[in-house]
Amino acid sequence: MYLNSGYLHNSAIDFKDKSRPLIVGSCGTYRLKTRPRLPTYRPRGRVDYQIIYISSGKAHFHFGNTENETIVTAGNMVLYRPKEFQKYEYYGADKTEVYWVHFTGGNVKNILRAYGISDDMRVFYVGTSLVYASLFKSMIEELQRCRDNYEEMLTILLRELLITVHRELKKERHRSDPYLDHEMNLAVRYFGEHYSSNISVEDYARSRGMSISWFIRNFRKYTGTTPMQYIESARMTNAQMLLETTQYPVSEIARIVGYDNPLYFSRLFHRQRGLSPSAFRKQILKRTDGTAGN
């Protein structure tokens, strides 16, 4: 099992705080690989709010009591409010990957309403996109590194997540197609796990019995990006993390995320991030040095 999480003030105890409108208490991610089952049971709930995002696979929720079971698939979010009964399980066989964030504050209910999440919404479809994963990962990093103004940054990141959700909720929904949902979820999972490999989108589509044009068109509807854009975004996101957290040479980072040509990698990174990898790393180091000197 893969686990990565961060807690405000390094405390895993849930809390209620109305001193500010919105406060992030913790954030994390689970990815089941070898562990057969990961259950959670909180009959009295928690005192804070919680959003769970199923990025791949599926999760089993029991809303209201232990007998009821609702299977929530990838692309959905689940919202728990304070003191609500919580029981849910993740299974390794489902290849489940989830992100979660706990938050509190003096104006949470109105903030959720403002972003289109009404009081009766518990499960809502927001799509599978690397944008969500990136925002959750950024919150985890802020909680782990505790840099200057990190609590304010956490609030900004959570609001950005809620804005992204609101925009998705406002889109016109089409009738669910189980076959399409299954195939696109498989593709998202495959590209997410193999982004650093030499992936041929055409070969993948052919292996699933789909024409390349049909696959690209429906993948874009499902995720908001083309397959290559999705893969490229995954590579750039992980390259950025390596530039921020390691001393690997740019050429090595390029190789790790899937580019044999460091110059081509640098051009792509510059196009997406506005700076070359070297300049981006210098900027990060400059910020770090500036923080250390205060």
Coordinates of C-alpha atoms in Angstrom, one line a residue:
M1 CA 0.0 0.0 0.0
Y2 CA 1.2 3.5 -0.8
L3 CA 0.4 6.2 1.7
N4 CA 1.3 9.9 1.7
S5 CA -0.2 12.4 4.1
G6 CA 0.3 15.6 6.1
Y7 CA -1.3 17.0 9.2
L8 CA -1.7 20.5 10.5
H9 CA 0.8 20.9 13.5
N10 CA 1.6 17.2 13.1
S11 CA -1.5 16.2 14.9
A12 CA -3.8 13.5 13.5
I13 CA -6.6 14.4 16.0
D14 CA -9.7 15.9 14.3
F15 CA -10.7 19.4 15.5
K16 CA -13.2 22.1 15.1
D17 CA -12.1 25.7 14.7
K18 CA -14.3 28.7 13.8
S19 CA -11.6 31.3 14.2
R20 CA -11.3 31.5 10.4
P21 CA -13.7 30.9 7.6
L22 CA -11.8 27.8 6.2
I23 CA -9.0 25.8 7.7
V24 CA -7.3 22.7 6.3
G25 CA -6.6 20.1 9.0
S26 CA -5.0 17.2 7.0
C27 CA -4.7 15.8 3.5
G28 CA -3.5 12.5 2.1
T29 CA -3.6 9.7 -0.5
Y30 CA -3.9 6.0 -0.4
R31 CA -3.1 3.6 -3.2
L32 CA -3.7 -0.1 -2.6
K33 CA -1.3 -2.5 -4.3
T34 CA -0.8 -5.6 -2.1
R35 CA -3.0 -5.0 1.0
P36 CA -6.3 -6.8 0.4
R37 CA -8.6 -4.4 2.3
L38 CA -8.4 -1.0 4.0
P39 CA -11.5 -0.3 6.2
T40 CA -12.6 2.8 8.0
Y41 CA -15.3 2.8 10.6
R42 CA -16.3 5.9 12.6
P43 CA -19.9 5.4 14.0
R44 CA -19.9 8.9 15.4
G45 CA -18.1 10.5 12.5
R46 CA -15.6 13.3 13.0
V47 CA -16.0 16.9 14.1
D48 CA -14.7 18.3 10.8
Y49 CA -15.6 18.0 7.1
Q50 CA -14.0 15.5 4.8
I51 CA -13.8 15.2 1.0
I52 CA -12.7 11.9 -0.5
Y53 CA -11.8 11.8 -4.2
I54 CA -11.7 8.4 -5.9
S55 CA -9.1 8.9 -8.7
S56 CA -9.1 5.3 -9.9
G57 CA -10.8 2.0 -9.1
K58 CA -13.7 2.2 -6.8
A59 CA -14.6 2.4 -3.1
H60 CA -17.4 0.8 -1.0
F61 CA -19.4 3.2 1.2
H62 CA -22.1 2.5 3.8
F63 CA -24.2 5.7 4.1
G64 CA -26.4 5.9 7.2
N65 CA -25.8 2.4 8.5
T66 CA -23.6 -0.7 8.1
E67 CA -26.0 -2.7 5.9
N68 CA -26.3 -0.2 3.0
E69 CA -23.5 -0.4 0.5
T70 CA -22.9 2.1 -2.3
I71 CA -20.1 1.5 -4.8
V72 CA -18.5 4.8 -5.8
T73 CA -16.4 4.7 -8.9
A74 CA -13.5 6.8 -10.2
G75 CA -14.2 10.4 -10.9
N76 CA -16.5 10.9 -7.9
M77 CA -16.1 12.8 -4.7
V78 CA -17.8 11.9 -1.4
L79 CA -18.4 14.6 1.2
Y80 CA -18.8 13.9 4.9
R81 CA -20.1 16.6 7.2
P82 CA -19.3 16.8 11.0
K83 CA -20.7 14.0 13.1
E84 CA -22.0 11.9 10.2
F85 CA -21.7 8.1 10.4
Q86 CA -18.7 6.9 8.4
K87 CA -18.0 3.4 7.2
Y88 CA -16.2 2.6 4.0
E89 CA -13.7 0.1 2.5
Y90 CA -11.0 0.1 -0.2
Y91 CA -10.0 -3.2 -1.7
G92 CA -6.7 -4.1 -3.4
A93 CA -8.5 -6.1 -6.1
D94 CA -10.3 -2.9 -7.2
K95 CA -6.9 -1.1 -7.6
T96 CA -8.3 1.8 -5.6
E97 CA -6.5 5.1 -5.4
V98 CA -8.1 7.9 -3.3
Y99 CA -7.2 11.4 -2.1
W100 CA -8.8 13.0 1.0
V101 CA -8.8 16.3 2.8
H102 CA -10.2 17.2 6.2
F103 CA -11.2 20.8 6.8
T104 CA -13.1 23.0 9.3
G105 CA -13.9 26.7 9.8
G106 CA -16.5 29.2 10.7
N107 CA -18.1 29.5 7.3
V108 CA -17.7 26.1 5.7
K109 CA -21.4 25.5 5.0
N110 CA -21.8 28.8 3.1
I111 CA -18.5 28.3 1.2
L112 CA -19.6 24.9 0.0
R113 CA -23.0 26.3 -1.1
A114 CA -21.2 29.1 -3.0
Y115 CA -19.3 26.5 -4.9
G116 CA -22.4 24.5 -5.9
I117 CA -22.3 21.9 -3.2
S118 CA -25.7 22.0 -1.6
D119 CA -26.5 20.7 1.9
D120 CA -28.0 17.4 0.5
M121 CA -25.1 16.5 -1.7
R122 CA -23.0 13.5 -0.6
V123 CA -21.6 11.9 -3.8
F124 CA -21.0 14.0 -6.9
Y125 CA -19.2 13.3 -10.1
V126 CA -16.4 15.6 -11.0
G127 CA -14.4 13.6 -13.6
T128 CA -11.0 12.1 -13.6
S129 CA -8.3 14.8 -14.1
L130 CA -4.7 15.3 -13.0
V131 CA -5.8 18.7 -11.8
Y132 CA -7.4 17.2 -8.7
A133 CA -4.4 15.0 -8.0
S134 CA -2.1 18.0 -8.4
L135 CA -4.1 20.1 -5.9
F136 CA -4.2 17.3 -3.3
K137 CA -0.5 16.7 -3.7
S138 CA 0.2 20.4 -3.2
M139 CA -1.8 20.4 0.0
I140 CA 0.1 17.4 1.3
E141 CA 3.4 19.0 0.5
E142 CA 2.4 22.3 2.2
L143 CA 1.4 20.3 5.4
Q144 CA 4.7 18.4 5.3
R145 CA 7.1 21.3 4.6
C146 CA 5.4 24.0 6.7
R147 CA 6.9 26.9 4.8
D148 CA 6.0 30.5 5.4
N149 CA 2.3 31.2 5.2
Y150 CA 1.5 27.6 4.5
E151 CA -1.8 27.7 6.3
E152 CA -3.0 30.5 4.1
M153 CA -1.7 28.6 1.0
L154 CA -3.7 25.5 2.2
T155 CA -6.9 27.5 2.2
I156 CA -6.1 28.9 -1.3
L157 CA -5.5 25.4 -2.6
L158 CA -8.7 24.0 -1.1
R159 CA -10.7 26.9 -2.6
E160 CA -9.1 26.2 -6.0
L161 CA -10.2 22.6 -5.6
L162 CA -13.7 23.7 -4.8
I163 CA -13.7 26.1 -7.7
T164 CA -12.6 23.3 -10.1
V165 CA -15.4 21.1 -8.7
H166 CA -18.0 23.9 -9.1
R167 CA -17.0 24.4 -12.8
E168 CA -17.4 20.6 -13.4
L169 CA -20.7 20.4 -11.6
K170 CA -22.1 23.2 -13.9
K171 CA -21.3 21.2 -17.0
E172 CA -24.3 19.5 -18.7
R173 CA -24.3 15.9 -17.7
H174 CA -24.7 13.1 -20.3
R175 CA -26.2 9.7 -19.6
S176 CA -23.7 7.4 -18.2
D177 CA -22.3 4.7 -20.6
P178 CA -20.9 1.8 -18.5
Y179 CA -18.7 0.5 -21.3
L180 CA -17.3 4.0 -22.0
D181 CA -16.7 4.7 -18.2
H182 CA -15.0 1.3 -17.9
E183 CA -12.7 1.8 -20.9
M184 CA -11.8 5.4 -20.0
N185 CA -11.1 4.5 -16.4
L186 CA -8.8 1.7 -17.6
A187 CA -7.0 4.2 -19.9
V188 CA -6.5 6.8 -17.2
R189 CA -5.1 4.2 -14.8
Y190 CA -2.8 2.7 -17.5
F191 CA -1.4 6.1 -18.5
G192 CA -1.0 7.1 -14.8
E193 CA 1.0 4.0 -14.0
H194 CA 3.1 4.0 -17.3
Y195 CA 3.5 7.7 -18.0
S196 CA 7.3 7.4 -17.9
S197 CA 7.3 4.6 -20.6
N198 CA 7.3 5.0 -24.3
I199 CA 3.5 4.9 -24.7
S200 CA 1.9 4.7 -28.1
V201 CA -1.7 6.0 -27.8
E202 CA -2.5 4.3 -31.2
D203 CA -1.2 0.9 -30.0
Y204 CA -3.2 1.2 -26.7
A205 CA -6.4 2.1 -28.5
R206 CA -5.9 -0.8 -30.9
S207 CA -5.2 -3.2 -28.0
R208 CA -8.6 -2.3 -26.6
G209 CA -10.4 -2.7 -30.0
M210 CA -11.0 1.0 -30.5
S211 CA -10.2 3.3 -33.4
I212 CA -7.7 6.0 -32.5
S213 CA -10.0 8.8 -33.4
W214 CA -12.9 7.4 -31.3
F215 CA -10.6 6.8 -28.4
I216 CA -9.0 10.3 -28.4
R217 CA -12.4 12.0 -28.8
N218 CA -14.0 10.1 -25.9
F219 CA -10.9 10.3 -23.7
R220 CA -11.0 14.0 -24.0
K221 CA -14.7 14.1 -23.1
Y222 CA -13.9 11.9 -20.1
T223 CA -10.8 13.8 -18.7
G224 CA -10.8 17.2 -20.4
T225 CA -7.5 16.5 -22.2
T226 CA -6.2 14.3 -25.0
P227 CA -4.3 11.2 -24.0
M228 CA -0.9 12.7 -24.9
Q229 CA -1.8 15.9 -23.0
Y230 CA -2.7 13.7 -20.0
I231 CA 0.6 11.8 -20.2
E232 CA 2.6 15.0 -20.7
S233 CA 0.9 16.7 -17.8
A234 CA 1.8 13.7 -15.6
R235 CA 5.4 13.8 -16.7
M236 CA 5.7 17.6 -16.1
T237 CA 4.0 17.4 -12.7
N238 CA 6.4 14.7 -11.5
A239 CA 9.4 16.4 -13.1
Q240 CA 8.5 19.5 -11.1
M241 CA 8.4 17.5 -7.9
L242 CA 11.8 16.1 -8.6
L243 CA 13.3 19.5 -9.4
E244 CA 11.9 20.8 -6.1
T245 CA 12.9 17.9 -3.9
T246 CA 16.0 16.3 -5.4
Q247 CA 19.4 17.3 -6.7
Y248 CA 19.2 15.0 -9.8
P249 CA 20.6 16.6 -12.9
V250 CA 18.0 17.8 -15.4
S251 CA 19.1 15.1 -17.9
E252 CA 18.4 12.4 -15.2
I253 CA 15.0 13.9 -14.3
A254 CA 14.1 13.9 -18.0
R255 CA 15.0 10.2 -18.3
I256 CA 13.0 9.3 -15.1
V257 CA 9.8 10.9 -16.4
G258 CA 10.1 9.4 -19.8
Y259 CA 12.2 11.6 -22.1
D260 CA 15.5 10.4 -23.7
N261 CA 16.2 13.9 -25.1
P262 CA 16.9 16.4 -22.3
L263 CA 16.6 19.3 -24.7
Y264 CA 13.2 18.3 -25.8
F265 CA 12.1 17.8 -22.2
S266 CA 13.4 21.3 -21.3
R267 CA 11.4 22.8 -24.2
L268 CA 8.2 21.1 -23.1
F269 CA 8.8 22.1 -19.4
H270 CA 9.4 25.7 -20.4
R271 CA 6.2 25.7 -22.5
Q272 CA 4.1 24.4 -19.6
R273 CA 5.7 26.1 -16.7
G274 CA 7.1 29.3 -18.2
L275 CA 10.7 28.6 -17.1
S276 CA 13.4 26.1 -18.1
P277 CA 14.0 23.3 -15.6
S278 CA 17.3 24.9 -14.6
A279 CA 15.7 28.3 -14.1
F280 CA 12.8 26.7 -12.2
R281 CA 15.2 25.0 -9.8
K282 CA 17.1 28.2 -9.3
Q283 CA 13.9 30.0 -8.4
I284 CA 13.0 27.3 -5.9
L285 CA 16.5 27.5 -4.3
K286 CA 16.3 31.3 -4.2
R287 CA 13.0 31.0 -2.3
T288 CA 14.5 28.5 0.1
D289 CA 17.6 30.5 0.7
G290 CA 15.4 33.6 1.3
T291 CA 13.3 31.6 3.8
A292 CA 16.4 30.4 5.6
G293 CA 17.7 33.9 6.0
N294 CA 14.6 35.2 7.7

